[in-house]
mmCIF file of C-alpha atoms in Angstrom:
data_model
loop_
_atom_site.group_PDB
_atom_site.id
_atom_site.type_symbol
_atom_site.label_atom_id
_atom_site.label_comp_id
_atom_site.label_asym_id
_atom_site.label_seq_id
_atom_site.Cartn_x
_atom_site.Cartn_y
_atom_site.Cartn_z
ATOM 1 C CA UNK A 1 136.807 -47.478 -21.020
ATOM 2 C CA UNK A 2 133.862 -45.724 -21.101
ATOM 3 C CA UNK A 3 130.318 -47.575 -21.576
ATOM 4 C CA UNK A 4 129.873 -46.229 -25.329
ATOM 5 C CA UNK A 5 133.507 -47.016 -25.578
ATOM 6 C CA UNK A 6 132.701 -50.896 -24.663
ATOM 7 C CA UNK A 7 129.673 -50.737 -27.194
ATOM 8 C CA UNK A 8 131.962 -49.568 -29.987
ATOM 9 C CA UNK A 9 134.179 -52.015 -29.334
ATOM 10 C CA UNK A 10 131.688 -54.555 -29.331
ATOM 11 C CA UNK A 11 131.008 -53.744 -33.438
ATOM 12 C CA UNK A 12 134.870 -53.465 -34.214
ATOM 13 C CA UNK A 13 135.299 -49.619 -33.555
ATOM 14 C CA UNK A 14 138.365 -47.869 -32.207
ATOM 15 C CA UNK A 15 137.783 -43.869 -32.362
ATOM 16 C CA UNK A 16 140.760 -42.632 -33.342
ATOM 17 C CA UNK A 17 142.333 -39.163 -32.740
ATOM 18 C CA UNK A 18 139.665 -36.915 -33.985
ATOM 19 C CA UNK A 19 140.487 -35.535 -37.618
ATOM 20 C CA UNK A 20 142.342 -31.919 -37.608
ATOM 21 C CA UNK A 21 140.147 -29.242 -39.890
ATOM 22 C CA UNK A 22 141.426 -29.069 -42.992
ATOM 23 C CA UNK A 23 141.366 -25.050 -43.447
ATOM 24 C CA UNK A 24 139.975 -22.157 -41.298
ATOM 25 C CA UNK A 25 137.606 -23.412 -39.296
ATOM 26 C CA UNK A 26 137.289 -25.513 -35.713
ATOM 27 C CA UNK A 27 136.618 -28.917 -35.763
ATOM 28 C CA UNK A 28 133.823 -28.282 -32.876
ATOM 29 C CA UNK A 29 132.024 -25.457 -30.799
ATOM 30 C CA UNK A 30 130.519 -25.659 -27.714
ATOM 31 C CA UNK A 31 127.427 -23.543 -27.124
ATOM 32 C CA UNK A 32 125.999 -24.506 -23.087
ATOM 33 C CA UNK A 33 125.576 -28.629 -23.135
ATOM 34 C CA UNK A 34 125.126 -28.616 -26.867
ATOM 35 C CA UNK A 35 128.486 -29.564 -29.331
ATOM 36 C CA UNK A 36 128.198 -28.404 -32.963
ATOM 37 C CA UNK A 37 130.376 -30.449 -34.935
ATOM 38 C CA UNK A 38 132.075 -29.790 -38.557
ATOM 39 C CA UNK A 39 131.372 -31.903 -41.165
ATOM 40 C CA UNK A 40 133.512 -34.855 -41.208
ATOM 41 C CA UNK A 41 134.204 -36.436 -44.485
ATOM 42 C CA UNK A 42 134.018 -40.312 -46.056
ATOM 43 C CA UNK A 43 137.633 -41.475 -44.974
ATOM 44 C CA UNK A 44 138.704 -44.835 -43.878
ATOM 45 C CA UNK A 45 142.101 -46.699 -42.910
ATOM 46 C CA UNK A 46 143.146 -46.729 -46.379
ATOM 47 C CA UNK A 47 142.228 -42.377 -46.959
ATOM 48 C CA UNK A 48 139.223 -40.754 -48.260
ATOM 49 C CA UNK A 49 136.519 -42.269 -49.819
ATOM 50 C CA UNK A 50 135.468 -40.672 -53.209
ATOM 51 C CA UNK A 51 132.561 -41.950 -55.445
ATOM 52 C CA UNK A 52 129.547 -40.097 -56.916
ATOM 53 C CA UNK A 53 126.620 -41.810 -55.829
ATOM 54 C CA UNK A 54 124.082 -42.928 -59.302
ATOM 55 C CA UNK A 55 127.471 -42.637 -61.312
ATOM 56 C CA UNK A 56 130.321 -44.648 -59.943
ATOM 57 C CA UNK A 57 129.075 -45.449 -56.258
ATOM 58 C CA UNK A 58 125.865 -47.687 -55.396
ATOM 59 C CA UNK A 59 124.101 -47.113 -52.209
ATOM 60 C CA UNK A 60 125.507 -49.774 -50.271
ATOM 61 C CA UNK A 61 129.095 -48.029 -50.730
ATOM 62 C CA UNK A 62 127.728 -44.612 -49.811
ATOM 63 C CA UNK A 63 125.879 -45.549 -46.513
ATOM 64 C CA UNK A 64 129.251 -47.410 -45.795
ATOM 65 C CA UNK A 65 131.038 -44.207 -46.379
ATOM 66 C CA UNK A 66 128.399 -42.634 -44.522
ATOM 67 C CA UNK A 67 129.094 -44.747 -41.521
ATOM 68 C CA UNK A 68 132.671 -43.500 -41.654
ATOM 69 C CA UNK A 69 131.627 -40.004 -41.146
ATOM 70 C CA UNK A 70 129.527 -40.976 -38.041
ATOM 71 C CA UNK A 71 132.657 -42.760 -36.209
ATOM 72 C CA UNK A 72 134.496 -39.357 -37.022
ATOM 73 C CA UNK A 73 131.947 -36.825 -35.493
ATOM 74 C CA UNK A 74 132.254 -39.495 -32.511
ATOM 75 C CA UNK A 75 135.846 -39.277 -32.155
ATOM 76 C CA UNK A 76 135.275 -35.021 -32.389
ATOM 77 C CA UNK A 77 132.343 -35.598 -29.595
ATOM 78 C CA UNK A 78 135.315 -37.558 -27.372
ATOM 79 C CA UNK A 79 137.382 -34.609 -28.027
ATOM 80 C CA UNK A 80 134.527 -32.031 -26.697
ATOM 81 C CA UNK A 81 134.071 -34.278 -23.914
ATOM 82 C CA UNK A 82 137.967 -33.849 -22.610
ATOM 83 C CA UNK A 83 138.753 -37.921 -23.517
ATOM 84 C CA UNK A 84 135.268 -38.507 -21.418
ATOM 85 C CA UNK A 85 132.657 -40.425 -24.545
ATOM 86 C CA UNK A 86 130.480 -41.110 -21.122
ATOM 87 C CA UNK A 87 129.588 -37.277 -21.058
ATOM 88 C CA UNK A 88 127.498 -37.333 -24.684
ATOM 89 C CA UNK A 89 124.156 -37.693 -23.592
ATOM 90 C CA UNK A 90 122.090 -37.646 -26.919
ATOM 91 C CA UNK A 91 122.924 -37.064 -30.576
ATOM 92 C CA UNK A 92 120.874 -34.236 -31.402
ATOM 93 C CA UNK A 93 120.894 -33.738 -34.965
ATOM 94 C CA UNK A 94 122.892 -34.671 -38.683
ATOM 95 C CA UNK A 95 122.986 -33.283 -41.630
ATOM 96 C CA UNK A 96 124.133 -35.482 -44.614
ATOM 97 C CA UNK A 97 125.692 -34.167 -47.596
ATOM 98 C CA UNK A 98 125.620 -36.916 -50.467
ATOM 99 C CA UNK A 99 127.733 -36.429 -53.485
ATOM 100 C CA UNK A 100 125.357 -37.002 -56.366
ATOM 101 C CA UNK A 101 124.223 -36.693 -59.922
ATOM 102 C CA UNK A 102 120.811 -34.752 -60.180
ATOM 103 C CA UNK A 103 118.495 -37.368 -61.100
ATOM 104 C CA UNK A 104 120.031 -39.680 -57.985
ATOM 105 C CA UNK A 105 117.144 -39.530 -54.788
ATOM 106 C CA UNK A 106 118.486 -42.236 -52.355
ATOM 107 C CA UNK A 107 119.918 -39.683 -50.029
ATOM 108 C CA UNK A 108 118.142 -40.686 -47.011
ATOM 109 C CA UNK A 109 119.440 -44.152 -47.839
ATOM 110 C CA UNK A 110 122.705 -42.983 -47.669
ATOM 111 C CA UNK A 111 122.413 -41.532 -44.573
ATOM 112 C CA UNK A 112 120.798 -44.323 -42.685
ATOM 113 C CA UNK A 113 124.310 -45.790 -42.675
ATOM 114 C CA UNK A 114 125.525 -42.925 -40.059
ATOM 115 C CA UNK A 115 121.787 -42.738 -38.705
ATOM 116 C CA UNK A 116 121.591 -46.631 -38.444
ATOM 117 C CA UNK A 117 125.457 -46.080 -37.021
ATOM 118 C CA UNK A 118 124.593 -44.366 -34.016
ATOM 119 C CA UNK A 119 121.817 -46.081 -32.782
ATOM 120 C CA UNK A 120 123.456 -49.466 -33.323
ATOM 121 C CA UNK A 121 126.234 -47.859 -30.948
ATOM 122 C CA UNK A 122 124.796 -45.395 -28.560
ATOM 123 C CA UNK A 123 121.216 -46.943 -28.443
ATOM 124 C CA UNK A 124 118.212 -44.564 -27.230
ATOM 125 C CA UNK A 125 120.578 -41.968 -27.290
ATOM 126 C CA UNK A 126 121.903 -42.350 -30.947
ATOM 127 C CA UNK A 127 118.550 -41.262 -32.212
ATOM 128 C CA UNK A 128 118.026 -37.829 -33.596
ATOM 129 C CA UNK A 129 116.795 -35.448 -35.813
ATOM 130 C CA UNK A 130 118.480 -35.369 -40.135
ATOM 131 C CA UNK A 131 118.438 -34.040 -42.967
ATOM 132 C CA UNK A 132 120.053 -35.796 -46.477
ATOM 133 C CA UNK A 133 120.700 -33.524 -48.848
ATOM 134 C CA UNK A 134 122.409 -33.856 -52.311
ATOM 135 C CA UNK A 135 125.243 -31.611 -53.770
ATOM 136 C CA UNK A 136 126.774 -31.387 -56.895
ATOM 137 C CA UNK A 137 130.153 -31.947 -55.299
ATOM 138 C CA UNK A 138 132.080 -32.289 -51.659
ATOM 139 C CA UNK A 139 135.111 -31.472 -51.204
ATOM 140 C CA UNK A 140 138.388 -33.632 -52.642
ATOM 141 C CA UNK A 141 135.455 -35.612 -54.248
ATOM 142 C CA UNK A 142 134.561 -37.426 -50.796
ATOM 143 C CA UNK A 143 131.410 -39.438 -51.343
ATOM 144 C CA UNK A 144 129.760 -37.974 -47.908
ATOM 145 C CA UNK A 145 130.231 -35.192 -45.370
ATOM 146 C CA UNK A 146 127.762 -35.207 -42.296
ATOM 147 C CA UNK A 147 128.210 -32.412 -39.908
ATOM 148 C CA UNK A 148 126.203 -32.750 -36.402
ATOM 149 C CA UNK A 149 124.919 -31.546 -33.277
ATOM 150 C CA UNK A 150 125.626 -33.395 -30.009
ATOM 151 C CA UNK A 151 124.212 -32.867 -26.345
ATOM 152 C CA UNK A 152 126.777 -33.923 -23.582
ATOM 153 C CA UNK A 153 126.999 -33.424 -19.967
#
């Protein structure tokens, strides 16, 4: 088990098999030591988490869907990394998608549950650059989608 591996563990976290795409696109690409990874949407044990956040989803719920997105572009990382989580060095950069209504501005709040994710998990190396962004809507209705940018070894 890998050191990140043992940390994840630690707060409850098994990655699973990272998520197929869902239409024409990869999940990852690897340009030189840097992995872009697809957004990965609000999903959980029991399926995909939908909401609207400032309609029918508070903050708390949408940086707890947010984390959910973070543990997926993890388990896409592992993937990248041939099984090997020890190769990520640093998460580089996110970029949070919130399903919202127009006059809702707690975006970066949202977020902070995959930003808060990864440093809680990977330490020093969870840090990194974001953006939070609202949109109108995400796909299937998912509460969050968080795509990101990885540097591994």
């Amino acid at each position: 088990m890998s050191a990140f591996e043992a940390k994840l563990a630690e707060l409850g976290v098994t990655l699973s098999e990272a998520p197929a795409p869902a239409a024409n696109y990869v999940p990852f690409v690897q340009v030189g030591d840097l992995v872009h990874v697809s957004g990965q949407i609000s999903m959980d044990a029991d399926g995909m988490i939908k909401g609207k956040l400032g309609d029918d989803m508070d903050v708390e719920a949408g940086a707890a869907a947010a984390r959910t997105c973070a543990i997926s572009l993890l388990s896409q990382v592992k993937a990248a990394c041939g099984g090997d989580l020890d190769r990520l060095v640093r998460v580089v950069k996110l970029v949070g998608f919130v399903n919202s209504t127009a006059d809702f501005g707690d975006q970066p709040k949202v977020i902070n549950g995959a930003s808060d994710f990864m440093v809680e998990a990977l330490g020093d190396a969870g840090r990194h650059s974001r953006s939070a962004v609202s949109a109108a809507s995400l796909p299937f209705g998912v509460a969050v989608e968080i795509e990101g940018i990885f540097q591994i070894k």
